[in-house]
Amino acid sequence: MSQRILDVVEDFSRSLLPGMGLEFFDAQFRKEGQGWVLRLFIDHPEGVSLDHCEKVSRELGAFLDVEDLIGHPYHLEVSSPGLDRPLRGAAEFHRFLGRRAKIKLHEAASGQKVFIGEIAAVDDEAVTLMLENGVSARCPYENIGKARLSLD
């Protein structure tokens, strides 16, 4: 049931958000404490504002009320992916070219599993970070376990 809810929310969001100049990033529906929380993460090239979140929350809330998809009380939250957002795929790495990122690999490369540096290059197979010591680290996507923007 939770997956069906997420699928409907994602489909609705992907049709709604482009008209508002926004992008779908992710959705979560989970039990937290005594209640359920439906979280929608949205994105905007210049950052997500409170106004963006309020408008999307109103539209999504109205849609969910009409569809009567969730048969129990829940809390709806709409927010940005955050400053230390996860990075998934070439398009997101390319979007943040020049920004600092932290990449954790599945298998070590050059004796390391964690690299922090500036996103220096992006292609179809890998992202390259320029590390603080001036050395570049090429990280193939299939070896990336986790990647996010770094505030360090």
Tab-separated table of C-alpha atoms in Angstrom, residues 8-133:
chain	number	residue	atom	x	y	z
A	8	VAL	CA	0.650	8.069	-7.166
A	9	VAL	CA	2.339	10.966	-5.335
A	10	GLU	CA	5.358	10.775	-7.641
A	11	ASP	CA	3.209	10.661	-10.792
A	12	PHE	CA	1.111	13.618	-9.631
A	13	SER	CA	4.195	15.580	-8.562
A	14	ARG	CA	6.018	14.958	-11.833
A	15	SER	CA	3.019	16.395	-13.714
A	16	LEU	CA	2.458	19.335	-11.317
A	17	LEU	CA	5.961	20.582	-10.542
A	18	PRO	CA	7.312	21.528	-14.004
A	19	GLY	CA	4.453	24.029	-14.410
A	20	MET	CA	5.651	25.669	-11.189
A	21	GLY	CA	9.282	25.711	-12.332
A	22	LEU	CA	10.129	22.936	-9.858
A	23	GLU	CA	11.508	19.405	-10.052
A	24	PHE	CA	10.571	16.199	-8.252
A	25	PHE	CA	13.473	14.896	-6.156
A	26	ASP	CA	12.075	12.167	-3.909
A	27	ALA	CA	9.096	11.064	-1.822
A	28	GLN	CA	8.880	9.064	1.395
A	29	PHE	CA	5.908	7.648	3.292
A	30	ARG	CA	6.713	6.091	6.623
A	31	LYS	CA	5.563	5.582	10.170
A	32	GLU	CA	7.352	7.860	12.611
A	33	GLY	CA	6.543	7.679	16.286
A	34	GLN	CA	2.775	7.375	16.673
A	35	GLY	CA	1.861	8.652	13.202
A	36	TRP	CA	2.551	8.561	9.486
A	37	VAL	CA	4.533	11.165	7.524
A	38	LEU	CA	4.398	11.766	3.777
A	39	ARG	CA	7.481	13.745	2.701
A	40	LEU	CA	7.919	15.246	-0.733
A	41	PHE	CA	11.319	16.657	-1.665
A	42	ILE	CA	11.269	19.250	-4.441
A	43	ASP	CA	14.057	21.106	-6.170
A	44	HIS	CA	14.644	24.366	-8.030
A	45	PRO	CA	17.819	25.480	-9.825
A	46	GLU	CA	18.044	28.596	-7.631
A	47	GLY	CA	16.958	26.893	-4.416
A	48	VAL	CA	13.592	26.021	-2.918
A	49	SER	CA	11.730	28.799	-1.107
A	50	LEU	CA	9.107	28.569	1.628
A	51	ASP	CA	6.604	29.888	-0.933
A	52	HIS	CA	7.429	26.957	-3.245
A	53	CYS	CA	6.840	24.489	-0.403
A	54	GLU	CA	3.544	26.117	0.616
A	55	LYS	CA	2.155	26.096	-2.938
A	56	VAL	CA	3.119	22.477	-3.544
A	57	SER	CA	1.761	21.445	-0.142
A	58	ARG	CA	-1.617	23.059	-0.912
A	59	GLU	CA	-1.837	21.429	-4.360
A	60	LEU	CA	-0.703	18.002	-3.203
A	61	GLY	CA	-2.867	18.141	-0.071
A	62	ALA	CA	-5.961	18.993	-2.133
A	63	PHE	CA	-5.167	16.183	-4.585
A	64	LEU	CA	-4.730	13.647	-1.788
A	65	ASP	CA	-7.998	14.750	-0.148
A	66	VAL	CA	-9.920	14.258	-3.412
A	67	GLU	CA	-8.251	10.927	-4.208
A	68	ASP	CA	-8.758	9.686	-0.612
A	69	LEU	CA	-5.640	7.599	-1.114
A	70	ILE	CA	-4.515	7.399	2.502
A	71	GLY	CA	-7.114	5.862	4.775
A	72	HIS	CA	-5.631	7.106	8.040
A	73	PRO	CA	-4.253	10.351	9.502
A	74	TYR	CA	-0.851	11.488	8.246
A	75	HIS	CA	1.315	14.589	8.219
A	76	LEU	CA	2.375	16.102	4.877
A	77	GLU	CA	5.803	17.760	4.625
A	78	VAL	CA	7.224	19.450	1.526
A	79	SER	CA	10.864	20.549	1.550
A	80	SER	CA	14.095	20.806	-0.402
A	81	PRO	CA	16.667	17.995	-0.470
A	82	GLY	CA	18.867	20.210	1.754
A	83	LEU	CA	22.298	21.769	1.475
A	84	ASP	CA	24.034	18.403	1.820
A	85	ARG	CA	21.700	16.762	-0.687
A	86	PRO	CA	22.366	13.336	-2.129
A	87	LEU	CA	23.768	13.295	-5.668
A	88	ARG	CA	22.364	10.650	-8.000
A	89	GLY	CA	23.656	10.257	-11.514
A	90	ALA	CA	25.516	12.294	-14.088
A	91	ALA	CA	22.865	15.005	-14.460
A	92	GLU	CA	23.029	15.937	-10.778
A	93	PHE	CA	26.830	15.859	-10.688
A	94	HIS	CA	26.905	18.055	-13.787
A	95	ARG	CA	24.435	20.497	-12.220
A	96	PHE	CA	26.758	20.943	-9.250
A	97	LEU	CA	30.026	21.134	-11.196
A	98	GLY	CA	32.514	23.194	-9.178
A	99	ARG	CA	30.851	22.434	-5.821
A	100	ARG	CA	32.321	20.275	-3.041
A	101	ALA	CA	31.086	16.714	-2.764
A	102	LYS	CA	31.725	13.706	-0.558
A	103	ILE	CA	31.719	10.340	-2.316
A	104	LYS	CA	31.788	6.951	-0.569
A	105	LEU	CA	32.776	4.042	-2.785
A	106	HIS	CA	31.682	0.416	-2.577
A	107	GLU	CA	35.265	-0.705	-3.200
A	108	ALA	CA	38.423	1.242	-2.398
A	109	ALA	CA	40.303	3.081	-5.131
A	110	SER	CA	43.910	4.130	-4.514
A	111	GLY	CA	43.520	2.707	-1.007
A	112	GLN	CA	40.562	4.974	-0.150
A	113	LYS	CA	36.813	4.507	0.047
A	114	VAL	CA	35.890	8.141	0.823
A	115	PHE	CA	36.800	11.156	-1.279
A	116	ILE	CA	35.981	14.816	-0.617
A	117	GLY	CA	36.699	17.440	-3.223
A	118	GLU	CA	35.401	19.766	-5.889
A	119	ILE	CA	33.386	18.215	-8.713
A	120	ALA	CA	35.826	18.843	-11.562
A	121	ALA	CA	34.478	16.738	-14.434
A	122	VAL	CA	31.455	14.618	-15.264
A	123	ASP	CA	30.942	12.149	-18.106
A	124	ASP	CA	28.678	9.182	-18.844
A	125	GLU	CA	30.819	6.757	-16.832
A	126	ALA	CA	32.269	8.661	-13.873
A	127	VAL	CA	32.612	11.844	-11.883
A	128	THR	CA	36.052	13.297	-11.175
A	129	LEU	CA	36.797	15.161	-7.953
A	130	MET	CA	39.716	17.541	-7.499
A	131	LEU	CA	40.963	16.794	-3.999
A	132	GLU	CA	42.466	19.399	-1.668
A	133	ASN	CA	45.969	18.024	-2.262
